[in-house]
Amino acid sequence: MKAFWYNNERKNLCGIRIRELRQEQNLSCKDLEIKASLKGYSFITQNVITKIELGIRFVADYEVKIFAELLNTTLDDLLKYND
């Protein structure tokens, strides 16, 4: 699968919002990894979270859904993007 860059800057739209919500909830990347692991999402690691937040990793649709669940938000909220 070929992942494209949005505006030649990012490979995803949700990373910025994931970081904002994680920080608002006073969660470190490790905390979010643990929360994901407890729900059975062991592939959501600190490294994955960091790459998504930095926009250097593509995010599959099912992963967006998982992050919405973990951060108690909606898909629409995660996909809003402010340039």
CSV table of N, CA, C and O in Angstrom, one decimal, residues 12-52:
chain,number,residue,atom,x,y,z
A,12,ASN,N,-1.0,11.7,7.9
A,12,ASN,CA,-2.3,11.5,8.5
A,12,ASN,C,-2.9,12.8,8.9
A,12,ASN,O,-2.1,13.8,9.0
A,13,LEU,N,-4.2,12.8,9.1
A,13,LEU,CA,-4.8,14.0,9.6
A,13,LEU,C,-5.1,14.0,11.1
A,13,LEU,O,-5.3,15.0,11.7
A,14,CYS,N,-5.1,12.8,11.7
A,14,CYS,CA,-5.5,12.7,13.1
A,14,CYS,C,-4.4,12.8,14.1
A,14,CYS,O,-4.7,12.9,15.3
A,15,GLY,N,-3.2,12.8,13.7
A,15,GLY,CA,-2.1,12.8,14.7
A,15,GLY,C,-2.0,14.0,15.6
A,15,GLY,O,-1.8,13.9,16.8
A,16,ILE,N,-2.3,15.1,15.0
A,16,ILE,CA,-2.2,16.4,15.8
A,16,ILE,C,-3.3,16.3,16.9
A,16,ILE,O,-3.1,16.6,18.0
A,17,ARG,N,-4.5,15.9,16.5
A,17,ARG,CA,-5.6,15.8,17.4
A,17,ARG,C,-5.4,14.7,18.5
A,17,ARG,O,-5.8,14.9,19.6
A,18,ILE,N,-4.8,13.6,18.1
A,18,ILE,CA,-4.5,12.6,19.1
A,18,ILE,C,-3.6,13.1,20.1
A,18,ILE,O,-3.8,12.9,21.3
A,19,ARG,N,-2.5,13.9,19.7
A,19,ARG,CA,-1.6,14.5,20.7
A,19,ARG,C,-2.3,15.4,21.6
A,19,ARG,O,-2.2,15.4,22.8
A,20,GLU,N,-3.2,16.3,21.0
A,20,GLU,CA,-3.9,17.3,21.8
A,20,GLU,C,-4.8,16.6,22.9
A,20,GLU,O,-4.8,17.0,24.0
A,21,LEU,N,-5.6,15.6,22.4
A,21,LEU,CA,-6.4,14.9,23.4
A,21,LEU,C,-5.7,14.1,24.4
A,21,LEU,O,-6.0,14.1,25.6
A,22,ARG,N,-4.6,13.5,24.0
A,22,ARG,CA,-3.7,12.8,25.0
A,22,ARG,C,-3.2,13.7,26.0
A,22,ARG,O,-3.3,13.4,27.2
A,23,GLN,N,-2.7,14.9,25.6
A,23,GLN,CA,-2.2,15.8,26.6
A,23,GLN,C,-3.2,16.4,27.5
A,23,GLN,O,-3.0,16.6,28.7
A,24,GLU,N,-4.4,16.7,26.9
A,24,GLU,CA,-5.5,17.2,27.7
A,24,GLU,C,-5.9,16.3,28.8
A,24,GLU,O,-6.4,16.7,29.8
A,25,GLN,N,-5.8,15.0,28.5
A,25,GLN,CA,-6.1,13.9,29.5
A,25,GLN,C,-5.0,13.5,30.4
A,25,GLN,O,-5.0,12.6,31.1
A,26,ASN,N,-3.9,14.3,30.3
A,26,ASN,CA,-2.7,14.1,31.0
A,26,ASN,C,-2.2,12.6,30.9
A,26,ASN,O,-1.8,12.0,31.9
A,27,LEU,N,-2.2,12.2,29.7
A,27,LEU,CA,-1.6,10.8,29.4
A,27,LEU,C,-0.3,11.0,28.6
A,27,LEU,O,-0.2,11.7,27.7
A,28,SER,N,0.7,10.2,29.1
A,28,SER,CA,1.9,10.1,28.3
A,28,SER,C,1.7,9.1,27.2
A,28,SER,O,0.7,8.4,27.2
A,29,CYS,N,2.6,9.0,26.3
A,29,CYS,CA,2.5,8.0,25.2
A,29,CYS,C,2.5,6.6,25.9
A,29,CYS,O,1.8,5.7,25.4
A,30,LYS,N,3.3,6.4,26.9
A,30,LYS,CA,3.3,5.1,27.6
A,30,LYS,C,2.0,4.8,28.3
A,30,LYS,O,1.5,3.7,28.2
A,31,ASP,N,1.3,5.8,28.9
A,31,ASP,CA,0.0,5.6,29.5
A,31,ASP,C,-1.0,5.2,28.4
A,31,ASP,O,-1.8,4.3,28.6
A,32,LEU,N,-0.9,5.8,27.2
A,32,LEU,CA,-1.9,5.5,26.2
A,32,LEU,C,-1.6,4.1,25.6
A,32,LEU,O,-2.5,3.3,25.3
A,33,GLU,N,-0.3,3.7,25.6
A,33,GLU,CA,0.1,2.4,25.2
A,33,GLU,C,-0.5,1.3,26.1
A,33,GLU,O,-1.1,0.3,25.7
A,34,ILE,N,-0.4,1.6,27.4
A,34,ILE,CA,-0.9,0.7,28.4
A,34,ILE,C,-2.4,0.6,28.3
A,34,ILE,O,-3.0,-0.5,28.4
A,35,LYS,N,-3.1,1.7,28.2
A,35,LYS,CA,-4.5,1.7,28.0
A,35,LYS,C,-4.9,0.9,26.8
A,35,LYS,O,-5.9,0.1,26.9
A,36,ALA,N,-4.2,1.0,25.7
A,36,ALA,CA,-4.5,0.3,24.5
A,36,ALA,C,-4.3,-1.2,24.7
A,36,ALA,O,-5.1,-2.1,24.3
A,37,SER,N,-3.2,-1.6,25.4
A,37,SER,CA,-2.8,-3.0,25.7
A,37,SER,C,-3.9,-3.6,26.5
A,37,SER,O,-4.3,-4.8,26.3
A,38,LEU,N,-4.4,-2.9,27.5
A,38,LEU,CA,-5.4,-3.4,28.4
A,38,LEU,C,-6.7,-3.8,27.6
A,38,LEU,O,-7.5,-4.6,28.1
A,39,LYS,N,-6.9,-3.1,26.5
A,39,LYS,CA,-8.1,-3.3,25.7
A,39,LYS,C,-7.8,-4.3,24.6
A,39,LYS,O,-8.7,-4.5,23.7
A,40,GLY,N,-6.6,-4.8,24.5
A,40,GLY,CA,-6.3,-5.9,23.6
A,40,GLY,C,-5.6,-5.3,22.3
A,40,GLY,O,-5.4,-6.1,21.3
A,41,TYR,N,-5.2,-4.1,22.3
A,41,TYR,CA,-4.6,-3.5,21.1
A,41,TYR,C,-3.1,-3.4,21.4
A,41,TYR,O,-2.5,-2.3,21.4
A,42,SER,N,-2.4,-4.5,21.4
A,42,SER,CA,-1.0,-4.5,21.8
A,42,SER,C,-0.1,-3.9,20.7
A,42,SER,O,1.1,-3.6,20.9
A,43,PHE,N,-0.6,-3.7,19.5
A,43,PHE,CA,0.1,-3.1,18.4
A,43,PHE,C,0.2,-1.6,18.5
A,43,PHE,O,1.0,-1.0,17.8
A,44,ILE,N,-0.5,-1.0,19.4
A,44,ILE,CA,-0.5,0.4,19.6
A,44,ILE,C,0.6,0.7,20.7
A,44,ILE,O,0.4,0.6,21.9
A,45,THR,N,1.8,0.9,20.2
A,45,THR,CA,3.0,1.1,21.1
A,45,THR,C,3.3,2.6,21.2
A,45,THR,O,2.9,3.4,20.4
A,46,GLN,N,4.2,2.9,22.2
A,46,GLN,CA,4.7,4.3,22.3
A,46,GLN,C,5.3,4.8,20.9
A,46,GLN,O,5.1,5.9,20.5
A,47,ASN,N,6.1,3.9,20.3
A,47,ASN,CA,6.7,4.3,19.0
A,47,ASN,C,5.7,4.6,18.0
A,47,ASN,O,5.8,5.6,17.2
A,48,VAL,N,4.6,3.8,17.9
A,48,VAL,CA,3.5,4.0,16.9
A,48,VAL,C,2.8,5.3,17.2
A,48,VAL,O,2.6,6.1,16.3
A,49,ILE,N,2.5,5.5,18.5
A,49,ILE,CA,1.8,6.8,18.9
A,49,ILE,C,2.7,8.0,18.5
A,49,ILE,O,2.1,9.0,17.9
A,50,THR,N,3.9,8.0,18.8
A,50,THR,CA,4.8,9.1,18.5
A,50,THR,C,4.9,9.3,17.0
A,50,THR,O,4.8,10.5,16.5
A,51,LYS,N,5.0,8.3,16.2
A,51,LYS,CA,5.1,8.5,14.7
A,51,LYS,C,3.8,9.0,14.2
A,51,LYS,O,3.8,9.8,13.3
A,52,ILE,N,2.6,8.6,14.7
A,52,ILE,CA,1.3,9.1,14.3
A,52,ILE,C,1.2,10.5,14.7
A,52,ILE,O,0.8,11.4,13.8
